[in-house]
Amino acid sequence: MALARVTRHPILEVPEERRLVRFSFDGRPMGGFEGEMVSSALFANGVREFSIHRRGDAPQGIFCANGQCSQCTVVIDGFPQKSCVTALREGMDVRTLRRLPTLPEDDRPLGAIERKLRSCDVLVVGGGPSGLLATLELAELGFRVLLVDDKDRLGGKLVLQTHKFFGSIADCHAGTRGVDIARILEQRVRARPEVEVLLDTSVVGLFRDGRAGLFVANSGYTLVAFEGLVVSAGARERSLLFPGNDLPGVYGAGAFQTLVNRDLVRPAERVFIVGSGNVGLIAAYHALQAGISVAGICDILRKASGYKVHADKIRRMGVPIWLGYTVLEASADPATGRLAAVTIAKVDEWFRPQLDTAKSFAVDTLLVAVGLSPVDELYDAAVRYGYKVVKAGDAGEIAEASSAMFGGRIAGREMARMLGVEAPADPSWAAKAEVLKSRPGPVRDTAPVALGEKFRPIFHCSEEIPCNPCTSVCKAGAIHLDGVTGTILDLPVFEGECSACRLCVAICPGLAVVLGRKTGPESAELILPYEFLPDFAPGDHVRLTDVEGTFLEEAPVLALNLNRQHKTWFVRVSTSLANAPKIAGIRVQDEAKVQPLPEPLLGQLPENAVVCRCERVTVAEVVKHIRTHRVTDVNQLKQIRLGMGACGSKTCSALLPRVFAMAGVDFSQVAPGTRRPLCVEVPMAALVNEEPG
Ligand code: FES
């Protein structure tokens, strides 16, 4: 089978030289890149089923690709391991996990070892945007920081982001792509002598004597003594209840971004996305950039929950957003057990699906983008033990990465104060963080633009969101904010002369700025941004749409130029004068990619949705147990094994309020479940191996 890799990408550099290694999967020889995650190598070789569950012999695929859900567990060289956080090595023997793993045959007692003890002033857990900024603040104040991250590189979710960031240039690198922001922050951290970084390293235990247990480089165990703890461990993706939700091919949008953008794997041919927040919208964009079709996005809400500029951009590219629609079911191909189709239907005002509106799409992948839950178990444990601890970023509150950067800075200063160094955070930081995490505000009517003979910007940006880089880069100083809120939520306006430098076009994260000018009584010329590998050349025609994706006209391309700094193409087109002020983008995928099947596929019962993925406990089983046993404590659900699996109830716990509501029980009156003590599963053998080197 041809390897499913991303070999060309408009934004990401595809490394030319990587060391190829051989491994086997269920005895079949396969190849991959040394050091990539085993799950990614398996995907690249066409593997989608990682285990066979003991309940129903159901095939299971990945869900998070983030070390959180345990769905990717396979047997590697005889030991069950999460393949999404295990690096590939030459000669690995990888096998499907069939039902429960068996204990290794070698049961010789292990000898005692003398354990090394590391020490630091502050242990920072998580090297995403907030952890990196907290680390920098602490290092600049002279603290010795040990920064640990369970991935093979720093940056957290930033490394998955090929799009430009919102916010302001001065405060949070707005207009720069997440993957580049990660590089910038990493360089700053690596330059600090006070900072030691451990990658592929998880905190697996917290003890009352001021020490934490680290699983270093995914191979050995060590202890670290610390004075303060910053928990910036990020977030995990939430699951959603619908029948077929555990089929191989149904997984988180973040997992998809990890496979495509971090590991350059092409895991799908055609995806559907549930959830129209920024994560779902951007996942669609990332799919299209990697040459993967997007059949559509649906959201039960009647308005897209992400930024309007993101949603508009996706619509312009040819992806329909089905608002007021829910997923009814995901259907498997009977021959393979893999996802083959998704069925959606409109909901009424009570969110009840209307079956006569159902439509099915043949897809091999359904991305779940319905929100995130904080990874904050370590923080809670540290509070219980009376540690000096702060949390930052998504571990504290789910928000944009731009806001998390300020949150990290504030957390760093707060930790310094706890450790006796008074260096209060700049009061403006909290205010800026608040603005950056603002929900989208009102959409304003904007005046139609009349084009003259000189170029001028046309803004297709009408919703209050925290973003202003176009005002910073304008060489003529002719773009400013309208001043309605007095913050960067305001909308850009143009006044003065445009020098046609095109920087506003290149930097806009929403691709919402076009330059235009009149060229004749009925003709105009536009310069549009484009972030794909162009499959057209000057003289060819492109399909142009209005801001929300309605086709307006076909137009000839006059010129194509790449802005290398911003990795954005300028596409110069000749259009009609009447349409020019409305034209906002170029169609990327054609209508055939988004057509539903002739007939909807219906037939599964909603109560067959899986709540606990690890133990495959369904909605029907949980509701029955709640009603029969008058459950008043989540721990009672352990009788039917809910929450008893390898992920430690991290995935199912977020679904429980909804399931209790289905059983007619107010979840706020139910005693919470006991959190499991370790946040990360560690092979027992690793506990008696000192960390390497
Ligand atoms: S897919 Fe690997 S832990 Fe979730």
XYZ file of C-alpha atoms and ligand atoms in Angstrom:
697
model
C 0.000 0.000 0.000
C 1.214 3.503 -0.859
C 2.073 5.445 2.245
C -0.523 8.085 3.121
C 1.766 11.031 3.736
C 1.461 14.739 3.141
C 4.201 15.304 0.573
C 3.374 18.886 -0.434
C 1.851 21.568 1.732
C 1.269 25.285 1.196
C 2.507 26.219 4.659
C 4.410 23.357 6.269
C 7.832 22.291 5.231
C 8.054 18.623 4.424
C 11.452 17.386 5.659
C 13.533 15.907 2.873
C 15.625 13.610 4.970
C 14.201 11.480 7.720
C 15.536 8.151 8.816
C 13.364 5.314 7.619
C 12.895 2.384 9.960
C 11.216 -0.986 9.558
C 8.644 -2.369 11.939
C 5.875 -4.913 11.786
C 2.183 -4.751 12.519
C 0.511 -8.074 13.232
C 3.439 -9.635 11.429
C 3.121 -7.482 8.306
C 6.271 -5.531 7.453
C 5.827 -1.764 7.423
C 7.999 1.328 7.234
C 7.957 4.611 9.070
C 10.134 7.469 10.210
C 12.304 7.031 13.252
C 10.914 8.968 16.192
C 7.456 9.605 14.791
C 4.595 8.381 16.909
C 3.697 4.754 16.316
C 0.055 5.734 15.728
C 1.095 8.103 12.946
C 3.267 5.455 11.311
C 0.314 3.043 11.487
C -2.018 5.606 9.924
C 0.496 6.253 7.160
C 0.424 2.520 6.453
C -3.366 2.483 6.249
C -4.051 1.019 9.719
C -7.157 2.446 11.411
C -8.028 -0.302 13.920
C -5.700 -0.408 16.899
C -7.537 -2.794 19.196
C -10.398 -5.267 19.359
C -12.545 -4.585 22.388
C -13.508 -7.487 24.579
C -17.137 -6.296 24.548
C -18.577 -7.242 21.188
C -15.189 -7.708 19.567
C -15.586 -4.163 18.315
C -12.662 -2.629 16.417
C -11.344 0.540 18.046
C -9.433 3.429 16.529
C -7.751 6.480 17.972
C -9.638 9.363 19.529
C -7.316 12.071 20.876
C -3.762 11.410 19.555
C -2.785 13.316 22.669
C -2.049 10.656 25.259
C -5.342 11.212 27.050
C -7.912 8.619 25.996
C -5.912 5.359 25.674
C -7.909 4.361 22.586
C -4.735 3.944 20.562
C -3.250 1.272 22.808
C -1.463 -1.481 20.904
C 0.944 -4.163 22.021
C 4.523 -3.106 21.353
C 7.244 -5.676 21.904
C 4.913 -7.500 24.265
C 3.739 -4.508 26.313
C 0.491 -2.570 25.899
C 1.368 1.048 25.115
C -0.402 4.134 23.889
C 0.818 4.388 20.337
C 0.153 8.128 20.033
C 2.844 8.937 22.582
C 5.305 6.159 21.766
C 8.111 6.945 19.344
C 8.772 4.499 16.520
C 12.047 2.583 16.602
C 13.685 0.170 14.211
C 12.412 -3.371 14.514
C 9.383 -2.740 16.723
C 6.925 -5.608 16.856
C 3.523 -3.871 16.976
C 0.346 -5.857 17.359
C -3.365 -5.184 17.598
C -4.467 -5.247 21.216
C -7.016 -8.059 21.231
C -9.346 -7.872 24.185
C -7.259 -7.571 27.350
C -3.460 -7.608 27.236
C -1.661 -10.495 28.855
C 0.991 -10.139 31.506
C 4.577 -10.530 30.291
C 5.972 -14.009 30.815
C 9.155 -12.757 32.455
C 8.197 -12.544 36.124
C 11.634 -12.477 37.728
C 11.699 -10.120 40.706
C 13.193 -6.734 39.950
C 16.107 -5.547 42.047
C 16.165 -2.340 44.029
C 17.813 0.597 42.310
C 19.372 3.761 43.588
C 17.240 6.530 42.265
C 18.553 9.867 41.079
C 16.823 12.924 42.474
C 16.447 15.991 40.340
C 15.596 19.348 41.788
C 14.325 22.699 40.572
C 12.656 25.772 41.954
C 9.589 25.455 39.772
C 8.277 22.495 37.866
C 6.251 23.622 34.845
C 4.058 20.880 33.423
C 3.186 21.497 29.793
C 5.138 23.384 27.136
C 2.255 24.990 25.266
C 1.845 28.758 24.951
C 0.986 29.362 28.610
C 3.682 27.017 29.956
C 6.336 28.584 27.740
C 5.434 32.110 28.827
C 5.235 31.126 32.506
C 8.670 29.538 32.148
C 10.117 32.687 30.577
C 8.723 34.929 33.301
C 10.130 32.697 36.041
C 13.509 32.320 34.339
C 13.806 36.061 33.925
C 13.257 36.393 37.663
C 16.093 33.938 38.299
C 14.171 30.780 39.165
C 15.527 27.412 38.071
C 12.726 25.919 35.997
C 12.232 22.343 34.906
C 9.803 22.390 31.965
C 8.366 18.996 31.062
C 6.134 18.105 28.151
C 4.755 14.735 27.135
C 5.245 15.420 23.411
C 8.423 15.278 21.355
C 8.530 19.051 20.841
C 7.536 22.230 22.607
C 4.598 24.399 21.594
C 1.543 22.362 22.600
C -1.359 23.023 20.273
C 0.621 25.777 18.525
C 2.515 23.172 16.537
C -0.779 22.004 15.020
C -1.773 25.448 13.768
C -0.931 26.381 10.196
C -3.171 29.444 10.296
C -2.268 32.961 11.342
C -3.220 34.042 14.818
C -5.685 36.712 15.810
C -4.974 39.364 18.447
C -2.372 42.080 18.110
C 1.157 41.808 16.766
C 2.752 43.461 19.787
C 1.017 41.327 22.370
C 0.691 37.848 20.935
C 2.331 37.545 17.505
C -0.948 38.130 15.653
C -0.650 37.463 11.946
C 2.010 34.810 12.602
C 1.138 31.154 12.199
C 0.852 29.025 15.339
C 3.584 26.672 14.178
C 5.938 29.654 13.778
C 4.949 31.141 17.146
C 5.903 27.808 18.716
C 9.359 28.088 17.143
C 9.841 31.664 18.353
C 8.823 30.830 21.919
C 10.925 27.679 21.982
C 14.017 29.626 20.914
C 13.470 32.107 23.729
C 13.061 29.342 26.291
C 16.054 27.357 25.038
C 18.196 30.492 25.328
C 17.584 30.735 29.100
C 20.266 28.989 31.152
C 17.861 28.740 34.104
C 15.589 26.390 32.130
C 15.930 22.668 31.637
C 13.516 21.055 29.186
C 12.487 17.405 29.264
C 10.458 16.218 26.279
C 8.455 12.999 25.905
C 8.142 13.285 29.662
C 4.992 13.049 31.766
C 4.385 13.806 35.407
C 2.921 10.545 36.602
C 2.701 11.091 40.307
C 2.682 13.792 42.914
C 3.729 12.973 46.439
C 3.153 14.654 49.756
C 6.874 15.160 50.401
C 7.317 17.816 47.704
C 8.310 15.492 44.937
C 6.872 14.497 41.622
C 7.467 11.300 39.685
C 8.469 11.767 36.069
C 8.257 9.232 33.272
C 11.224 10.551 31.330
C 11.606 10.115 27.580
C 8.806 7.558 27.779
C 11.244 5.020 29.134
C 12.427 5.594 32.682
C 11.274 6.968 35.977
C 12.801 9.628 38.174
C 11.856 11.932 41.004
C 12.074 15.699 41.076
C 11.969 17.903 44.159
C 10.393 21.296 43.577
C 9.234 24.353 45.486
C 6.452 25.469 43.179
C 4.349 23.916 40.457
C 2.799 25.476 37.360
C 0.195 23.263 35.711
C -0.175 24.240 32.070
C -1.050 20.785 30.810
C -3.574 21.914 28.218
C -6.906 20.342 27.427
C -8.433 17.133 26.189
C -11.103 16.792 23.544
C -14.662 16.058 24.501
C -16.582 13.165 23.055
C -20.166 13.309 21.785
C -23.059 10.893 22.129
C -24.418 9.336 18.941
C -24.602 5.722 17.799
C -21.401 4.734 16.087
C -19.387 7.301 18.034
C -16.657 4.744 18.778
C -16.137 3.499 15.218
C -12.606 3.646 13.867
C -12.585 6.871 11.873
C -14.491 8.918 14.450
C -12.024 11.022 16.389
C -11.192 14.448 17.667
C -10.423 17.393 15.427
C -7.242 17.970 17.435
C -6.169 14.399 16.732
C -6.675 15.057 13.046
C -4.580 18.224 13.223
C -1.889 16.253 15.020
C -1.774 13.608 12.309
C -1.895 16.053 9.413
C 0.023 19.107 10.573
C 2.470 17.757 13.118
C 3.175 14.335 11.681
C 2.388 15.052 8.000
C 0.194 11.998 7.661
C -2.776 11.992 5.304
C -5.297 10.079 7.392
C -8.450 10.582 5.333
C -9.896 11.104 1.893
C -13.123 12.835 2.907
C -14.096 14.126 6.329
C -17.204 15.503 7.978
C -16.916 17.700 11.058
C -19.291 18.115 13.966
C -18.853 21.431 15.761
C -18.507 24.904 14.278
C -16.277 26.459 16.919
C -12.874 27.729 15.877
C -11.362 24.246 16.264
C -13.884 22.605 13.912
C -13.678 25.422 11.370
C -9.919 25.415 11.364
C -9.801 21.620 11.103
C -11.741 21.976 7.846
C -9.201 24.474 6.628
C -6.306 22.221 7.605
C -7.943 19.301 5.797
C -8.300 21.279 2.584
C -4.694 22.471 2.809
C -3.599 18.843 3.034
C -5.673 17.925 -0.021
C -8.446 16.190 1.951
C -12.080 16.832 0.991
C -14.517 18.214 3.548
C -18.108 17.086 3.001
C -19.468 19.552 5.527
C -19.629 20.842 9.068
C -22.678 20.655 11.299
C -23.574 22.306 14.573
C -26.675 21.976 16.697
C -26.594 25.733 17.264
C -28.104 28.080 14.716
C -25.028 30.287 14.526
C -21.471 29.160 13.976
C -19.749 29.272 17.344
C -16.340 30.248 15.991
C -15.258 33.535 14.480
C -17.383 34.638 11.530
C -14.260 35.283 9.450
C -13.224 31.636 9.974
C -16.705 30.341 9.076
C -16.951 32.623 6.045
C -13.514 31.566 4.854
C -14.518 27.888 5.018
C -17.793 28.535 3.182
C -15.950 30.423 0.448
C -13.746 27.416 -0.084
C -16.814 25.333 -0.793
C -17.630 23.693 2.546
C -21.285 23.905 3.647
C -21.954 24.582 7.333
C -25.170 22.912 8.426
C -26.376 25.027 11.344
C -29.201 23.714 13.541
C -28.197 20.150 12.591
C -27.026 17.300 14.792
C -25.312 13.989 14.105
C -27.849 11.177 14.182
C -25.469 8.308 13.639
C -22.210 7.130 12.186
C -22.415 3.979 10.073
C -19.774 1.360 9.519
C -18.772 -0.428 6.378
C -19.889 -3.991 7.227
C -16.807 -5.442 5.547
C -14.197 -3.421 7.431
C -16.006 -2.174 10.532
C -14.682 1.293 9.729
C -16.703 4.471 9.467
C -18.348 4.712 6.054
C -21.025 7.397 6.441
C -22.406 10.006 8.787
C -26.045 10.996 9.000
C -27.196 14.403 10.206
C -30.639 15.920 10.721
C -32.114 19.299 11.532
C -33.236 19.903 15.110
C -36.332 21.766 16.280
C -36.385 24.446 18.946
C -36.158 21.714 21.623
C -33.131 20.219 19.859
C -35.138 17.185 18.771
C -33.926 15.776 15.440
C -36.405 15.921 12.572
C -35.918 12.594 10.813
C -37.499 13.765 7.571
C -34.581 16.191 7.158
C -31.915 13.497 7.550
C -29.088 13.335 5.042
C -26.071 11.065 4.904
C -22.588 11.708 3.619
C -20.151 9.020 2.581
C -16.983 9.839 4.510
C -14.106 7.867 5.964
C -13.580 10.242 8.889
C -15.816 12.161 11.268
C -14.065 14.794 13.329
C -15.541 15.650 16.702
C -14.947 19.289 17.603
C -17.420 19.907 20.389
C -15.177 21.524 22.940
C -12.354 20.786 25.312
C -11.991 19.895 28.973
C -9.077 21.145 31.086
C -6.303 18.697 31.964
C -6.146 19.824 35.579
C -5.878 16.657 37.669
C -2.365 17.539 38.781
C -3.497 20.961 39.915
C -6.286 19.486 42.043
C -3.898 16.975 43.599
C -1.344 19.708 44.319
C -3.977 21.858 46.011
C -5.006 18.900 48.158
C -1.384 18.386 49.222
C -0.953 22.069 50.067
C 1.616 22.832 47.362
C 2.388 26.244 45.986
C 0.650 25.750 42.654
C -0.955 27.784 39.878
C -2.622 26.705 36.682
C -2.394 28.441 33.345
C -3.735 28.209 29.818
C -6.386 25.636 28.931
C -5.677 23.750 32.167
C -7.210 26.774 33.899
C -9.726 27.999 31.379
C -10.330 26.991 27.775
C -9.488 29.981 25.579
C -7.529 31.072 22.552
C -3.764 30.505 22.602
C -3.215 34.254 22.356
C -4.995 34.706 25.674
C -3.133 31.728 27.135
C 0.161 33.526 26.542
C -0.879 36.346 28.859
C -2.321 33.782 31.263
C 1.094 32.106 31.335
C 2.880 35.352 32.074
C 0.469 36.134 34.896
C 0.818 32.595 36.290
C 4.605 32.922 36.224
C 4.484 36.121 38.233
C 1.938 34.636 40.625
C 4.214 31.664 41.220
C 7.139 34.029 41.858
C 5.069 35.823 44.471
C 4.211 32.532 46.159
C 7.923 31.786 46.317
C 8.686 35.121 47.926
C 9.698 37.310 44.968
C 7.500 40.342 44.549
C 7.282 41.095 40.825
C 3.626 41.859 40.223
C 2.182 41.247 36.791
C 1.622 44.329 34.677
C -2.044 45.242 35.334
C -2.635 45.520 31.580
C -1.898 41.811 31.077
C -5.113 40.591 32.679
C -7.146 43.125 30.700
C -5.485 42.045 27.475
C -6.045 38.367 28.282
C -9.740 39.124 28.830
C -10.049 40.879 25.468
C -8.206 38.083 23.678
C -10.571 35.456 25.033
C -13.691 37.458 24.113
C -16.448 35.525 22.460
C -17.356 36.874 19.033
C -19.357 40.080 19.448
C -22.076 41.625 17.311
C -21.942 41.620 13.528
C -22.144 45.164 12.227
C -23.484 46.453 8.942
C -20.653 47.873 6.909
C -20.984 50.513 4.211
C -20.556 49.325 0.601
C -17.191 50.196 -0.903
C -16.980 52.363 -4.032
C -13.809 51.578 -5.961
C -11.661 54.292 -7.513
C -8.773 54.016 -9.915
C -6.209 53.431 -7.184
C -6.091 50.285 -5.109
C -7.716 50.309 -1.695
C -8.472 47.593 0.865
C -11.939 46.055 1.074
C -12.634 44.520 4.490
C -14.855 41.428 4.648
C -14.700 41.546 8.418
C -17.888 42.624 10.159
C -17.895 40.863 13.535
C -16.255 42.159 16.699
C -13.342 39.824 17.394
C -9.968 40.538 19.013
C -7.802 41.246 15.982
C -5.955 44.235 14.543
C -2.774 43.277 12.645
C -3.994 45.008 9.458
C -3.781 48.324 11.295
C -0.182 47.651 12.383
C 1.279 46.707 9.014
C -0.285 49.369 6.778
C 2.720 51.210 5.325
C 0.582 54.227 4.520
C -0.893 54.348 8.031
C -4.313 54.406 6.401
C -6.034 51.597 8.340
C -7.326 52.193 11.839
C -9.993 50.759 14.106
C -13.436 52.338 14.209
C -13.241 52.977 17.952
C -16.700 51.660 18.875
C -15.460 49.562 21.828
C -12.072 51.210 22.244
C -10.342 47.804 22.109
C -8.962 45.544 19.404
C -12.486 44.135 19.068
C -13.218 47.113 16.833
C -13.512 46.824 13.072
C -10.910 48.140 10.638
C -11.644 51.179 8.489
C -9.640 52.679 5.633
C -8.997 56.391 5.333
C -6.338 58.005 3.180
C -4.097 56.684 0.433
C -3.310 53.025 -0.177
C 0.229 52.287 -1.345
C -0.890 48.810 -2.544
C 1.852 47.205 -0.428
C -0.583 44.273 0.138
C 0.634 43.649 3.688
C -2.904 43.919 5.067
C -3.910 41.193 2.597
C -0.989 39.003 3.601
C -1.344 39.290 7.356
C -5.108 39.025 7.903
C -5.774 35.767 9.814
C -9.312 35.635 8.434
C -8.243 36.137 4.799
C -10.770 38.937 4.975
C -8.888 41.749 3.245
C -8.907 42.190 -0.536
C -7.338 45.015 -2.505
C -9.473 46.393 -5.322
C -9.531 49.100 -7.954
C -11.675 50.138 -10.879
C -10.085 49.516 -14.277
C -12.913 50.625 -16.588
C -16.569 51.621 -16.603
C -17.575 48.033 -15.865
C -14.374 46.320 -14.877
C -12.166 45.998 -11.831
C -9.048 44.303 -10.595
C -8.730 42.536 -7.259
C -5.832 41.078 -5.267
C -7.028 38.150 -3.170
C -5.121 36.152 -0.519
C -4.722 32.414 -1.112
C -3.185 29.862 1.248
C -3.206 26.762 -0.951
C -0.825 25.419 -3.542
C -2.298 27.065 -6.649
C -3.519 24.636 -9.293
C -4.025 27.506 -11.712
C -1.767 29.944 -13.548
C -2.132 33.384 -15.113
C -4.682 33.121 -17.909
C -6.691 30.394 -16.171
C -10.077 31.163 -14.670
C -10.927 30.854 -10.968
C -14.339 30.726 -9.314
C -14.982 33.730 -7.105
C -17.475 33.972 -4.269
C -18.926 36.580 -1.977
C -18.008 36.725 1.676
C -20.233 33.796 2.711
C -19.410 31.574 -0.234
C -22.124 32.348 -2.790
C -20.677 31.989 -6.284
C -20.479 35.322 -8.098
C -18.415 34.889 -11.228
C -15.529 33.175 -12.961
C -12.617 35.471 -13.596
C -9.252 35.266 -15.321
C -6.101 35.255 -13.228
C -3.800 38.118 -14.170
C -0.878 37.340 -11.901
C 0.220 35.108 -9.016
C 2.832 36.204 -6.465
C 3.945 34.554 -3.277
C 4.634 36.583 -0.156
C 7.310 34.327 1.300
C 7.300 35.824 4.765
C 3.605 35.190 5.250
C 3.437 32.146 2.956
C 0.419 33.710 1.289
C -0.255 33.932 -2.427
C -1.607 37.113 -3.965
C -3.984 36.206 -6.771
C -4.670 39.123 -9.081
C -7.918 38.756 -11.008
C -9.946 40.806 -13.456
C -13.625 41.030 -12.454
C -16.795 42.938 -13.139
C -17.044 46.263 -11.341
C -20.492 45.356 -10.030
C -19.233 42.259 -8.216
C -15.782 43.500 -7.219
C -16.677 45.021 -3.822
C -18.493 41.784 -2.867
C -15.877 39.284 -4.033
C -14.038 37.848 -1.050
C -12.458 34.543 -2.024
C -11.710 31.699 -4.401
C -13.623 28.409 -4.374
C -11.250 25.549 -3.526
C -13.378 22.413 -3.675
C -16.212 21.686 -6.067
C -19.828 20.848 -5.280
C -19.411 17.133 -6.006
C -17.372 16.777 -2.806
C -20.217 17.923 -0.583
C -23.157 16.014 -2.048
C -25.122 13.737 0.309
C -26.038 10.162 -0.570
C -29.311 9.730 -2.510
C -31.027 8.284 0.573
C -30.250 8.817 4.262
C -28.923 5.867 6.251
C -31.007 5.462 9.369
C -31.407 2.528 11.649
C -29.354 2.766 14.810
C -30.799 3.456 18.220
C -29.586 6.637 19.948
C -29.182 4.749 23.228
C -26.466 2.622 21.632
C -24.087 5.582 21.765
C -21.003 4.750 23.793
C -20.442 6.814 26.945
C -17.359 5.107 28.367
C -15.104 4.322 25.441
C -12.589 2.279 27.429
C -15.205 -0.134 28.794
C -17.756 0.308 25.974
C -20.626 1.193 28.272
C -23.598 2.554 26.362
C -26.151 5.253 27.111
C -28.838 2.574 27.510
C -26.806 0.762 30.169
C -26.004 3.897 32.129
C -29.545 5.263 32.039
C -30.949 1.896 33.132
C -28.478 1.685 36.011
C -29.196 5.246 37.146
C -32.924 4.620 37.169
C -32.854 1.107 38.639
C -30.426 1.921 41.445
C -31.412 5.545 42.006
C -27.823 6.569 41.541
C -26.788 9.574 43.609
C -23.019 9.162 43.317
C -21.001 8.807 40.113
C -18.930 6.101 41.802
C -21.994 3.836 41.727
C -21.573 3.625 37.970
C -18.389 1.661 38.504
C -20.688 -1.317 39.083
C -21.226 -1.321 35.337
C -17.528 -0.468 34.852
C -18.128 3.100 33.680
C -14.959 5.078 34.307
C -12.939 1.975 35.190
C -10.904 1.856 32.004
C -7.444 2.861 30.969
C -8.167 6.559 30.449
C -9.190 6.952 34.087
C -12.680 8.294 33.240
C -11.226 11.375 31.592
C -13.357 11.012 28.472
C -16.691 9.763 29.811
C -16.883 12.072 32.817
C -17.567 15.074 30.565
C -20.595 13.264 29.090
C -22.251 12.359 32.366
C -24.350 15.500 32.949
C -26.145 14.785 29.684
C -26.649 11.087 30.441
C -27.997 11.791 33.934
C -30.395 14.306 32.357
C -31.590 11.554 29.987
C -32.331 9.472 33.079
C -34.270 12.371 34.574
C -31.670 13.181 37.244
C -30.195 16.613 37.947
C -26.446 16.048 37.756
C -25.721 18.931 40.131
C -27.303 16.799 42.883
C -25.046 13.811 42.167
C -21.848 13.252 44.183
C -18.791 13.444 41.918
C -16.700 10.403 41.092
C -13.356 9.869 42.759
C -10.549 11.016 40.535
C -7.991 8.359 39.803
C -4.598 9.076 41.393
C -2.257 8.831 38.403
C -2.877 11.039 35.395
C -0.880 8.956 32.960
C -0.558 5.223 32.594
C 3.013 3.983 32.907
C 4.282 0.512 32.127
C 5.189 -1.138 35.432
C 8.634 -1.951 34.112
C 9.360 1.731 33.646
C 8.892 2.388 37.354
C 12.004 0.400 38.120
C 14.094 1.808 35.268
C 16.097 4.874 36.005
C 15.694 7.606 33.412
C 18.017 7.181 30.468
C 21.398 8.838 30.144
S -5.451 8.311 20.889
Fe -3.655 7.883 22.043
S -4.257 8.327 24.071
Fe -5.944 9.041 22.866
